[in-house]
């Protein structure tokens, strides 16, 4: 029997914004296909190269490499208004785009009224609001599961407008019952009607992008021996099943989500690259055991430029949480770790890392079912900082000893090797460990 060619998966192990976009961009030259499998424009993946910064919301992060095919899978939710704007900003010539971006017809559409409903539902929650990006993600996945949603492929059917209007009417009725109406809403500083017009314009553009059936395309690509990288959005702790529910997003952000969102059999998953920050951040509501308040948080936020790529909101910052990381490694079957933003800790004399929790006076190192217990207190180990810039470090092995100790502590705790360290936002600021498994996988040794 021929050996099965498998797809690799790259995803976030914390609460999102781990730097997935940058790492996908760095790894893309080793892949033929990069595919998004879940989430939608709630994602903001930042790529920096040649002095320019790009933020991608729906389009996979392989888009800047010629020869790479970028697939938006069946599990993604699409807002034509946002994709249209994204494409304008990327400014890729139409003939190149025709060869480099394919979208699955099974992907569900985020209607303008899904965004209205998202706002109405959050508004109703008051203090308990999730802190959603308000891109309509929750209501769109709700309609998908309720079997009332509209898919991209539906736009080709005769009664699409009729179905659109019926669903919109239903949404407006629900929003009104929550005390919300169209006039309450400005979407990207447009009225609902203006937004809707732009949405339909975007839909025309979306229709011109080549369609694929992601399950067929991805499996055939693998059958031909080409490499596929599945790009996650959000992070493991925002997963609808395994995250800090209800403060989560509405999709499965974990490795299993790549199977569902692309049509890949579990036996076709190869390496799983888990990306984590050298500390933790979270944007929006919900529990965050190692959260810092005050000057330490401000230091991380300013040094790390921790402001949302999608909403511009300041991100909450805290120390690295090892039980949470270990949990994420387990759920995803992570085989290689990638640590980003090591440089953000450069100026600290002391770095803390959470190794367990005190719950009701008892210490445990298992990530608990609920993080909201008042009696939950993180237990920290203190490490010496390296207090040094990493700008002139040319190899993983030359990193300061204190940083390598930090890496060893993480590896001992989670029992997975850290193969790559990112030391800045630019594509070039990357250090791959000599002899690391990831190098064999990418066949660059
Ligand atoms: P994603 O959603 O996981 O792709 O991450 P985001 O792009 O939302 O957030 C990561 C932020 O950190 C972006 O502003 C990146 O440009 C930046 N970034 C990525 N890696 C590094 C790094 O190693 N060091 C620093 N200082 N910034 C980084
Ligand atoms: P990337 O891919 C960080 C958070 C929101 C909110 C919760 C639910 O850039 O890592 P939603 O809009 O899905 O209803 O929001 O999830 N959230 C993210 N946080 N990075 C993201 O994506 C996120 N996508 C959603 O802040 O708390
Ligand atoms: Mg992001």
CSV table of C-alpha atoms and ligand atoms in Angstrom, one decimal:
chain,number,residue,atom,x,y,z
A,1,UNK,CA,0.0,0.0,0.0
A,2,UNK,CA,1.2,3.5,-0.8
A,3,UNK,CA,1.9,5.8,2.2
A,4,UNK,CA,-1.0,8.2,2.7
A,5,UNK,CA,-0.1,11.9,2.2
A,6,UNK,CA,-1.5,13.9,5.0
A,7,UNK,CA,-2.4,17.5,5.6
A,8,UNK,CA,-0.7,19.5,8.4
A,9,UNK,CA,-2.7,21.7,10.7
A,10,UNK,CA,-1.6,25.0,12.3
A,11,UNK,CA,-3.7,26.5,15.0
A,12,UNK,CA,-3.7,28.7,18.1
A,13,UNK,CA,-3.4,27.2,21.6
A,14,UNK,CA,-4.7,30.1,23.6
A,15,UNK,CA,-7.5,32.7,23.2
A,16,UNK,CA,-6.6,33.7,19.6
A,17,UNK,CA,-4.1,36.2,18.2
A,18,UNK,CA,-1.1,33.9,18.9
A,19,UNK,CA,0.5,35.0,15.6
A,20,UNK,CA,-0.9,32.2,13.4
A,21,UNK,CA,-1.0,34.5,10.3
A,22,UNK,CA,2.7,35.3,10.5
A,23,UNK,CA,3.7,31.7,11.0
A,24,UNK,CA,1.5,30.4,8.1
A,25,UNK,CA,3.1,33.1,5.9
A,26,UNK,CA,6.5,31.8,6.9
A,27,UNK,CA,5.7,28.2,6.2
A,28,UNK,CA,3.7,28.7,3.0
A,29,UNK,CA,6.7,28.2,0.6
A,30,UNK,CA,6.7,24.6,1.7
A,31,UNK,CA,3.0,24.0,0.9
A,32,UNK,CA,0.9,23.9,-2.3
A,33,UNK,CA,-2.4,24.7,-0.6
A,34,UNK,CA,-3.2,26.7,2.5
A,35,UNK,CA,-6.8,26.3,3.6
A,36,UNK,CA,-9.0,28.0,6.2
A,37,UNK,CA,-11.5,25.6,7.9
A,38,UNK,CA,-13.6,27.6,10.4
A,39,UNK,CA,-14.5,31.0,11.7
A,40,UNK,CA,-14.9,34.0,9.5
A,41,UNK,CA,-14.1,37.7,9.6
A,42,UNK,CA,-13.9,37.6,13.5
A,43,UNK,CA,-10.3,36.5,12.7
A,44,UNK,CA,-7.6,39.1,12.1
A,45,UNK,CA,-4.3,37.5,10.9
A,46,UNK,CA,-1.4,40.0,10.6
A,47,UNK,CA,1.4,39.6,8.1
A,48,UNK,CA,4.4,41.9,8.0
A,49,UNK,CA,7.0,42.0,5.2
A,50,UNK,CA,9.0,44.5,3.3
A,51,UNK,CA,7.9,47.2,5.7
A,52,UNK,CA,4.2,46.7,5.1
A,53,UNK,CA,1.5,45.3,7.3
A,54,UNK,CA,-1.5,43.3,6.0
A,55,UNK,CA,-4.5,42.1,8.0
A,56,UNK,CA,-6.4,39.1,6.6
A,57,UNK,CA,-9.9,38.2,7.9
A,58,UNK,CA,-11.2,35.5,5.6
A,59,UNK,CA,-8.6,34.9,3.0
A,60,UNK,CA,-5.9,32.4,4.0
A,61,UNK,CA,-2.4,33.6,5.0
A,62,UNK,CA,-0.7,31.9,2.0
A,63,UNK,CA,-2.1,34.5,-0.4
A,64,UNK,CA,1.1,36.5,-0.8
A,65,UNK,CA,3.2,33.6,-2.1
A,66,UNK,CA,2.9,33.0,-5.8
A,67,UNK,CA,2.0,29.4,-6.7
A,68,UNK,CA,0.2,28.8,-3.5
A,69,UNK,CA,-3.5,27.9,-3.8
A,70,UNK,CA,-5.6,29.4,-1.0
A,71,UNK,CA,-8.9,27.6,-0.1
A,72,UNK,CA,-11.7,28.9,2.0
A,73,UNK,CA,-13.3,25.7,3.2
A,74,UNK,CA,-16.9,24.6,3.8
A,75,UNK,CA,-16.6,25.3,7.6
A,76,UNK,CA,-15.9,29.1,7.1
A,77,UNK,CA,-18.6,31.7,7.3
A,78,UNK,CA,-18.4,34.5,4.6
A,79,UNK,CA,-19.3,38.1,4.7
A,80,UNK,CA,-19.2,39.4,1.0
A,81,UNK,CA,-18.9,43.0,2.2
A,82,UNK,CA,-15.8,42.2,4.2
A,83,UNK,CA,-14.2,39.9,1.6
A,84,UNK,CA,-14.8,42.6,-1.0
A,85,UNK,CA,-12.9,45.1,1.1
A,86,UNK,CA,-10.2,42.6,1.9
A,87,UNK,CA,-9.6,42.0,-1.8
A,88,UNK,CA,-9.5,45.7,-2.6
A,89,UNK,CA,-6.8,46.1,0.0
A,90,UNK,CA,-4.8,43.2,-1.2
A,91,UNK,CA,-4.9,44.5,-4.7
A,92,UNK,CA,-4.0,41.2,-6.4
A,93,UNK,CA,-4.3,41.3,-10.2
A,94,UNK,CA,-7.5,39.4,-11.3
A,95,UNK,CA,-5.7,36.8,-13.3
A,96,UNK,CA,-3.4,35.9,-10.4
A,97,UNK,CA,-6.4,35.8,-8.0
A,98,UNK,CA,-8.2,33.4,-10.4
A,99,UNK,CA,-5.4,30.9,-9.8
A,100,UNK,CA,-4.7,31.5,-6.1
A,101,UNK,CA,-8.1,31.8,-4.3
A,102,UNK,CA,-10.8,29.2,-4.3
A,103,UNK,CA,-14.0,29.2,-2.2
A,104,UNK,CA,-16.2,26.3,-1.2
A,105,UNK,CA,-19.8,26.7,-2.3
A,106,UNK,CA,-20.9,25.0,1.0
A,107,UNK,CA,-19.6,27.9,3.1
A,108,UNK,CA,-22.4,29.8,4.8
A,109,UNK,CA,-23.2,33.4,4.2
A,110,UNK,CA,-23.2,36.0,6.9
A,111,UNK,CA,-26.2,38.2,6.1
A,112,UNK,CA,-26.3,41.9,7.1
A,113,UNK,CA,-29.2,40.9,9.4
A,114,UNK,CA,-26.9,38.3,11.1
A,115,UNK,CA,-24.8,41.2,12.2
A,116,UNK,CA,-27.8,43.1,13.4
A,117,UNK,CA,-28.8,40.0,15.5
A,118,UNK,CA,-25.3,39.6,16.9
A,119,UNK,CA,-25.5,43.2,18.2
A,120,UNK,CA,-29.0,42.7,19.6
A,121,UNK,CA,-28.1,39.5,21.4
A,122,UNK,CA,-24.9,41.0,22.9
A,123,UNK,CA,-26.8,44.1,23.9
A,124,UNK,CA,-29.4,42.0,25.7
A,125,UNK,CA,-26.7,40.2,27.7
A,126,UNK,CA,-25.6,43.4,29.4
A,127,UNK,CA,-22.7,42.8,31.8
A,128,UNK,CA,-22.6,39.1,30.8
A,129,UNK,CA,-21.8,40.0,27.2
A,130,UNK,CA,-19.2,37.8,25.4
A,131,UNK,CA,-17.4,40.7,23.9
A,132,UNK,CA,-18.1,39.4,20.4
A,133,UNK,CA,-16.4,41.0,17.4
A,134,UNK,CA,-20.0,41.6,16.2
A,135,UNK,CA,-19.3,40.2,12.8
A,136,UNK,CA,-22.4,38.0,12.9
A,137,UNK,CA,-20.5,34.8,13.6
A,138,UNK,CA,-22.8,33.4,16.3
A,139,UNK,CA,-26.1,34.0,14.5
A,140,UNK,CA,-24.7,32.6,11.2
A,141,UNK,CA,-23.5,29.3,12.8
A,142,UNK,CA,-26.8,29.2,14.6
A,143,UNK,CA,-28.7,29.3,11.3
A,144,UNK,CA,-26.3,26.7,9.9
A,145,UNK,CA,-27.1,24.2,12.7
A,146,UNK,CA,-30.8,25.1,12.7
A,147,UNK,CA,-30.7,24.3,8.9
A,148,UNK,CA,-32.1,27.7,8.0
A,149,UNK,CA,-28.9,29.2,6.7
A,150,UNK,CA,-27.9,30.3,3.2
A,151,UNK,CA,-24.8,28.9,1.5
A,152,UNK,CA,-22.7,30.5,-1.2
A,153,UNK,CA,-23.9,27.9,-3.7
A,154,UNK,CA,-27.5,29.0,-3.0
A,155,UNK,CA,-26.8,32.3,-4.7
A,156,UNK,CA,-27.1,30.5,-8.0
A,157,UNK,CA,-30.6,29.3,-7.4
A,158,UNK,CA,-33.7,31.1,-8.8
A,159,UNK,CA,-35.3,31.8,-5.5
A,160,UNK,CA,-32.2,33.1,-3.7
A,161,UNK,CA,-33.5,36.6,-3.2
A,162,UNK,CA,-36.8,35.2,-1.8
A,163,UNK,CA,-34.9,33.0,0.7
A,164,UNK,CA,-32.7,36.0,1.6
A,165,UNK,CA,-35.7,38.2,2.3
A,166,UNK,CA,-37.4,35.5,4.3
A,167,UNK,CA,-34.4,34.9,6.5
A,168,UNK,CA,-33.8,38.7,6.9
A,169,UNK,CA,-37.4,39.2,8.0
A,170,UNK,CA,-37.1,36.5,10.6
A,171,UNK,CA,-33.9,38.1,11.9
A,172,UNK,CA,-35.5,41.6,12.1
A,173,UNK,CA,-38.4,40.2,14.0
A,174,UNK,CA,-36.2,38.5,16.5
A,175,UNK,CA,-34.0,41.6,16.9
A,176,UNK,CA,-37.0,43.7,17.4
A,177,UNK,CA,-38.3,41.4,20.1
A,178,UNK,CA,-35.0,42.0,21.8
A,179,UNK,CA,-35.6,45.7,21.7
A,180,UNK,CA,-33.3,46.4,18.8
A,181,UNK,CA,-34.2,47.8,15.4
A,182,UNK,CA,-32.5,48.6,12.1
A,183,UNK,CA,-32.1,52.3,13.0
A,184,UNK,CA,-30.0,51.3,16.1
A,185,UNK,CA,-27.4,50.0,13.9
A,186,UNK,CA,-24.4,51.4,12.1
A,187,UNK,CA,-22.3,48.7,10.4
A,188,UNK,CA,-18.8,49.9,9.6
A,189,UNK,CA,-20.3,53.5,9.8
A,190,UNK,CA,-23.0,52.7,7.2
A,191,UNK,CA,-26.7,52.4,7.7
A,192,UNK,CA,-28.3,49.0,7.4
A,193,UNK,CA,-29.6,49.8,3.9
A,194,UNK,CA,-26.2,51.2,2.7
A,195,UNK,CA,-24.4,48.1,4.1
A,196,UNK,CA,-26.9,45.8,2.4
A,197,UNK,CA,-26.2,47.5,-0.9
A,198,UNK,CA,-22.5,47.1,-0.5
A,199,UNK,CA,-23.1,43.5,0.6
A,200,UNK,CA,-24.8,42.6,-2.6
A,201,UNK,CA,-22.0,44.3,-4.6
A,202,UNK,CA,-19.6,42.2,-2.7
A,203,UNK,CA,-21.6,39.1,-3.4
A,204,UNK,CA,-21.2,39.7,-7.2
A,205,UNK,CA,-17.4,39.8,-6.7
A,206,UNK,CA,-17.6,36.7,-4.5
A,207,UNK,CA,-19.5,34.9,-7.3
A,208,UNK,CA,-16.6,35.5,-9.6
A,209,UNK,CA,-14.1,33.7,-7.4
A,210,UNK,CA,-13.5,30.1,-8.5
A,211,UNK,CA,-15.5,27.6,-6.6
A,212,UNK,CA,-14.4,24.2,-5.3
A,213,UNK,CA,-15.8,21.5,-3.2
A,214,UNK,CA,-13.2,21.7,-0.4
A,215,UNK,CA,-13.5,18.0,0.5
A,216,UNK,CA,-12.8,16.9,-3.0
A,217,UNK,CA,-10.2,19.5,-3.8
A,218,UNK,CA,-8.2,18.9,-0.7
A,219,UNK,CA,-8.3,15.1,-0.8
A,220,UNK,CA,-7.3,15.1,-4.5
A,221,UNK,CA,-4.5,17.5,-3.9
A,222,UNK,CA,-3.2,15.2,-1.2
A,223,UNK,CA,-3.6,12.2,-3.5
A,224,UNK,CA,-1.3,13.9,-6.0
A,225,UNK,CA,1.3,14.1,-3.3
A,226,UNK,CA,1.1,17.9,-2.8
A,227,UNK,CA,1.3,19.5,0.6
A,228,UNK,CA,-1.6,21.0,2.4
A,229,UNK,CA,-1.6,23.3,5.4
A,230,UNK,CA,-4.9,23.9,7.3
A,231,UNK,CA,-4.9,27.3,8.9
A,232,UNK,CA,-6.9,27.7,12.1
A,233,UNK,CA,-8.6,30.8,13.3
A,234,UNK,CA,-9.3,32.0,16.9
A,235,UNK,CA,-7.7,29.7,19.5
A,236,UNK,CA,-8.3,26.4,21.4
A,237,UNK,CA,-9.7,28.2,24.5
A,238,UNK,CA,-12.3,29.9,22.3
A,239,UNK,CA,-13.6,26.5,20.9
A,240,UNK,CA,-17.3,26.1,21.2
A,241,UNK,CA,-16.9,22.7,23.0
A,242,UNK,CA,-13.6,22.9,24.8
A,243,UNK,CA,-13.2,26.6,25.4
A,244,UNK,CA,-14.3,28.7,28.4
A,245,UNK,CA,-18.0,28.4,27.5
A,246,UNK,CA,-20.1,30.5,27.1
A,247,UNK,CA,-17.2,33.0,26.5
A,248,UNK,CA,-16.2,31.3,23.2
A,249,UNK,CA,-16.8,31.6,19.5
A,250,UNK,CA,-19.3,29.5,17.6
A,251,UNK,CA,-17.1,27.0,15.8
A,252,UNK,CA,-14.6,24.2,16.5
A,253,UNK,CA,-11.3,25.9,16.5
A,254,UNK,CA,-9.3,22.7,17.2
A,255,UNK,CA,-7.7,20.0,15.0
A,256,UNK,CA,-11.0,18.1,14.7
A,257,UNK,CA,-12.5,21.3,13.2
A,258,UNK,CA,-10.1,20.9,10.3
A,259,UNK,CA,-11.7,17.6,9.5
A,260,UNK,CA,-15.2,19.0,9.6
A,261,UNK,CA,-14.4,22.3,8.0
A,262,UNK,CA,-12.5,20.9,5.0
A,263,UNK,CA,-13.8,17.4,4.6
A,264,UNK,CA,-10.6,15.7,5.8
A,265,UNK,CA,-10.6,12.2,7.4
A,266,UNK,CA,-9.0,12.1,10.8
A,267,UNK,CA,-6.5,9.6,9.4
A,268,UNK,CA,-5.4,12.3,6.9
A,269,UNK,CA,-4.1,14.7,9.6
A,270,UNK,CA,-0.3,14.8,9.7
A,271,UNK,CA,1.6,17.2,11.9
A,272,UNK,CA,-0.2,19.6,14.2
A,273,UNK,CA,1.7,22.8,14.7
A,274,UNK,CA,0.5,24.6,17.9
A,275,UNK,CA,1.2,28.3,18.1
A,276,UNK,CA,1.3,30.1,21.4
A,277,UNK,CA,2.5,33.4,22.7
A,278,UNK,CA,5.3,33.5,25.3
A,279,UNK,CA,2.6,35.0,27.6
A,280,UNK,CA,-1.2,35.1,27.3
A,281,UNK,CA,-3.8,37.5,25.9
A,282,UNK,CA,-7.5,37.6,25.6
A,283,UNK,CA,-9.9,40.0,24.0
A,284,UNK,CA,-13.5,40.2,25.0
A,285,UNK,CA,-15.1,38.8,28.2
A,286,UNK,CA,-14.6,35.6,30.1
A,287,UNK,CA,-12.3,34.1,32.7
A,288,UNK,CA,-8.6,34.5,32.4
A,289,UNK,CA,-6.8,33.0,35.4
A,290,UNK,CA,-3.3,34.5,34.9
A,291,UNK,CA,-4.6,38.0,33.9
A,292,UNK,CA,-2.5,40.9,35.1
A,293,UNK,CA,-3.9,44.3,36.0
A,294,UNK,CA,-1.9,47.5,36.2
A,295,UNK,CA,1.7,48.2,35.2
A,296,UNK,CA,2.8,44.6,34.3
A,297,UNK,CA,-0.3,44.3,32.0
A,298,UNK,CA,0.4,47.7,30.5
A,299,UNK,CA,4.0,46.7,29.8
A,300,UNK,CA,3.0,43.6,27.9
A,301,UNK,CA,0.3,45.5,26.0
A,302,UNK,CA,2.5,48.3,24.9
A,303,UNK,CA,5.6,46.2,24.2
A,304,UNK,CA,3.5,43.5,22.4
A,305,UNK,CA,1.2,46.1,20.7
A,306,UNK,CA,-1.7,44.1,22.1
A,307,UNK,CA,-4.6,45.8,20.3
A,308,UNK,CA,-7.2,43.7,18.4
A,309,UNK,CA,-6.4,43.2,14.7
A,310,UNK,CA,-10.1,43.1,13.9
A,311,UNK,CA,-11.7,45.5,16.4
A,312,UNK,CA,-8.7,47.6,17.7
A,313,UNK,CA,-9.8,46.8,21.3
A,314,UNK,CA,-7.0,46.6,23.9
A,315,UNK,CA,-6.2,42.9,24.7
A,316,UNK,CA,-6.2,41.7,28.3
A,317,UNK,CA,-2.7,40.4,29.1
A,318,UNK,CA,-1.3,37.9,31.6
A,319,UNK,CA,1.4,35.3,32.2
A,320,UNK,CA,1.8,32.0,30.4
A,321,UNK,CA,-0.6,29.4,31.7
A,322,UNK,CA,1.0,25.9,31.4
A,323,UNK,CA,-2.0,23.8,32.5
A,324,UNK,CA,-4.1,25.6,29.9
A,325,UNK,CA,-1.3,25.0,27.3
A,326,UNK,CA,-1.0,21.3,28.1
A,327,UNK,CA,-4.8,21.0,27.8
A,328,UNK,CA,-4.7,22.6,24.4
A,329,UNK,CA,-1.8,20.3,23.3
A,330,UNK,CA,-3.9,17.3,24.3
A,331,UNK,CA,-7.1,18.3,22.6
A,332,UNK,CA,-5.3,19.1,19.4
A,333,UNK,CA,-2.7,16.3,19.3
A,334,UNK,CA,0.0,19.0,18.9
A,335,UNK,CA,3.2,17.5,17.6
A,336,UNK,CA,5.3,20.6,17.3
A,337,UNK,CA,5.2,23.9,19.2
A,338,UNK,CA,5.8,27.4,17.9
A,339,UNK,CA,6.4,30.2,20.4
A,340,UNK,CA,5.8,33.7,19.3
A,341,UNK,CA,6.4,37.2,20.8
A,342,UNK,CA,9.4,36.0,22.9
A,343,UNK,CA,10.8,39.6,22.3
A,344,UNK,CA,8.0,41.1,24.2
A,345,UNK,CA,9.4,39.7,27.4
A,346,UNK,CA,12.9,41.1,26.6
A,347,UNK,CA,13.0,43.8,29.3
A,348,UNK,CA,11.6,41.9,32.2
A,349,UNK,CA,13.8,41.0,35.2
A,350,UNK,CA,11.4,38.4,36.4
A,351,UNK,CA,9.0,36.3,34.3
A,352,UNK,CA,6.2,34.3,35.9
A,353,UNK,CA,4.7,31.2,34.6
A,354,UNK,CA,1.6,29.4,35.9
A,355,UNK,CA,2.3,25.8,36.7
A,356,UNK,CA,-1.0,24.9,38.5
A,357,UNK,CA,-4.0,26.3,40.4
A,358,UNK,CA,-5.0,26.5,44.0
A,359,UNK,CA,-8.7,25.6,44.1
A,360,UNK,CA,-10.4,25.7,47.5
A,361,UNK,CA,-7.0,25.6,49.1
A,362,UNK,CA,-5.9,22.5,47.1
A,363,UNK,CA,-3.3,22.6,44.4
A,364,UNK,CA,-4.0,20.9,41.0
A,365,UNK,CA,-2.3,21.2,37.6
A,366,UNK,CA,-5.3,20.1,35.5
A,367,UNK,CA,-7.1,22.7,33.5
A,368,UNK,CA,-10.5,22.9,35.3
A,369,UNK,CA,-14.0,22.6,33.7
A,370,UNK,CA,-14.9,26.0,34.9
A,371,UNK,CA,-12.4,28.8,35.3
A,372,UNK,CA,-14.9,31.1,37.0
A,373,UNK,CA,-14.5,29.8,40.5
A,374,UNK,CA,-13.7,32.6,42.9
A,375,UNK,CA,-11.4,30.3,44.8
A,376,UNK,CA,-9.2,29.6,41.8
A,377,UNK,CA,-5.7,31.1,42.1
A,378,UNK,CA,-2.8,30.5,39.8
A,379,UNK,CA,0.4,29.0,41.3
A,380,UNK,CA,3.5,30.7,39.7
A,381,UNK,CA,7.0,29.7,39.2
A,382,UNK,CA,9.4,32.7,38.9
A,383,UNK,CA,12.1,32.7,36.3
A,384,UNK,CA,14.9,35.1,35.6
A,385,UNK,CA,14.3,37.3,32.6
A,386,UNK,CA,17.0,37.6,29.9
A,387,UNK,CA,16.9,41.4,29.9
A,388,UNK,CA,18.3,41.5,26.4
A,389,UNK,CA,17.3,42.4,22.9
A,390,UNK,CA,16.9,39.4,20.5
A,391,UNK,CA,17.5,41.6,17.4
A,392,UNK,CA,21.0,40.4,16.7
A,393,UNK,CA,20.4,36.7,17.6
A,394,UNK,CA,20.9,34.7,14.4
A,395,UNK,CA,20.0,31.2,15.5
A,396,UNK,CA,17.8,29.4,18.0
A,397,UNK,CA,20.9,28.0,19.7
A,398,UNK,CA,22.3,31.5,20.3
A,399,UNK,CA,19.2,32.7,22.2
A,400,UNK,CA,20.0,33.9,25.8
A,401,UNK,CA,20.4,31.1,28.3
A,402,UNK,CA,17.4,32.4,30.4
A,403,UNK,CA,15.1,32.2,27.4
A,404,UNK,CA,16.3,28.7,26.6
A,405,UNK,CA,15.5,27.8,30.2
A,406,UNK,CA,12.1,29.2,29.7
A,407,UNK,CA,11.6,27.0,26.6
A,408,UNK,CA,12.9,23.9,28.5
A,409,UNK,CA,10.4,24.5,31.3
A,410,UNK,CA,7.6,24.6,28.8
A,411,UNK,CA,8.8,21.5,27.0
A,412,UNK,CA,9.2,19.5,30.2
A,413,UNK,CA,5.7,20.5,31.2
A,414,UNK,CA,3.8,19.8,28.0
A,415,UNK,CA,6.1,17.1,26.6
A,416,UNK,CA,6.2,18.5,23.1
A,417,UNK,CA,9.2,20.2,21.5
A,418,UNK,CA,9.3,23.9,20.7
A,419,UNK,CA,10.7,23.9,17.2
A,420,UNK,CA,10.3,27.6,16.2
A,421,UNK,CA,10.6,30.9,18.1
A,422,UNK,CA,9.3,34.1,16.6
A,423,UNK,CA,11.2,37.2,17.7
A,424,UNK,CA,9.3,40.0,15.9
A,425,UNK,CA,6.3,40.7,13.7
A,426,UNK,CA,8.3,40.6,10.4
A,427,UNK,CA,8.4,37.5,8.3
A,428,UNK,CA,12.2,37.4,8.7
A,429,UNK,CA,12.1,37.4,12.5
A,430,UNK,CA,12.0,33.7,12.9
A,431,UNK,CA,14.4,31.1,14.5
A,432,UNK,CA,14.1,27.4,13.7
A,433,UNK,CA,15.9,25.0,16.0
A,434,UNK,CA,18.7,23.0,14.3
A,435,UNK,CA,17.6,19.4,13.7
A,436,UNK,CA,14.0,20.1,14.7
A,437,UNK,CA,11.4,17.7,13.5
A,438,UNK,CA,9.6,20.5,11.6
A,439,UNK,CA,12.6,20.8,9.3
A,440,UNK,CA,12.4,17.2,8.3
A,441,UNK,CA,8.7,17.6,7.7
A,442,UNK,CA,9.2,20.6,5.6
A,443,UNK,CA,12.1,18.9,3.9
A,444,UNK,CA,14.4,22.0,4.1
A,445,UNK,CA,17.4,20.2,5.6
B,1,LIG,P1,-3.3,35.8,14.7
B,1,LIG,O1,-4.7,36.2,14.8
B,1,LIG,O2,-3.0,34.6,15.5
B,1,LIG,O3,-2.8,35.7,13.3
B,1,LIG,O4,-2.5,37.0,15.4
B,1,LIG,P2,-2.7,38.5,15.2
B,1,LIG,O5,-2.2,38.9,13.9
B,1,LIG,O6,-4.1,38.9,15.5
B,1,LIG,O7,-1.9,39.1,16.4
B,1,LIG,C1,-0.5,38.9,16.5
B,1,LIG,C2,0.2,40.2,16.5
B,1,LIG,O8,1.5,40.0,16.9
B,1,LIG,C3,0.3,40.9,15.2
B,1,LIG,O9,0.3,42.3,15.4
B,1,LIG,C4,1.6,40.4,14.6
B,1,LIG,O10,2.2,41.3,13.7
B,1,LIG,C5,2.4,40.4,15.9
B,1,LIG,N1,3.5,39.4,15.9
B,1,LIG,C6,3.5,38.1,15.5
B,1,LIG,N2,4.6,37.4,15.9
B,1,LIG,C7,5.3,38.3,16.6
B,1,LIG,C8,6.5,38.3,17.4
B,1,LIG,O11,7.2,37.2,17.4
B,1,LIG,N3,6.9,39.4,18.1
B,1,LIG,C9,6.2,40.5,18.0
B,1,LIG,N4,6.6,41.6,18.7
B,1,LIG,N5,5.0,40.6,17.4
B,1,LIG,C10,4.6,39.5,16.7
B,2,LIG,P1,-7.9,35.3,15.5
B,2,LIG,O1,-8.1,34.3,14.3
B,2,LIG,C1,-9.0,36.8,19.4
B,2,LIG,C2,-13.2,36.4,20.6
B,2,LIG,C3,-14.0,37.7,20.7
B,2,LIG,C4,-15.0,37.2,21.8
B,2,LIG,C5,-15.3,35.8,21.4
B,2,LIG,C6,-16.5,35.6,20.5
B,2,LIG,O2,-7.5,36.6,15.0
B,2,LIG,O3,-7.1,34.7,16.5
B,2,LIG,P2,-17.2,36.2,18.0
B,2,LIG,O4,-16.9,37.4,17.2
B,2,LIG,O5,-16.6,34.9,17.5
B,2,LIG,O6,-18.7,36.1,18.4
B,2,LIG,O7,-16.5,36.5,19.4
B,2,LIG,O8,-14.2,35.3,20.7
B,2,LIG,N1,-12.6,36.2,19.2
B,2,LIG,C7,-11.3,36.4,19.0
B,2,LIG,N2,-10.3,36.7,19.9
B,2,LIG,N3,-8.7,36.4,18.1
B,2,LIG,C8,-9.7,36.0,17.3
B,2,LIG,O9,-9.4,35.5,16.0
B,2,LIG,C9,-11.0,36.0,17.7
B,2,LIG,N4,-12.2,35.7,17.1
B,2,LIG,C10,-13.1,35.8,18.1
B,2,LIG,O10,-13.2,38.7,21.2
B,2,LIG,O11,-14.4,37.2,23.0
B,3,LIG,MG1,-5.9,37.8,15.3
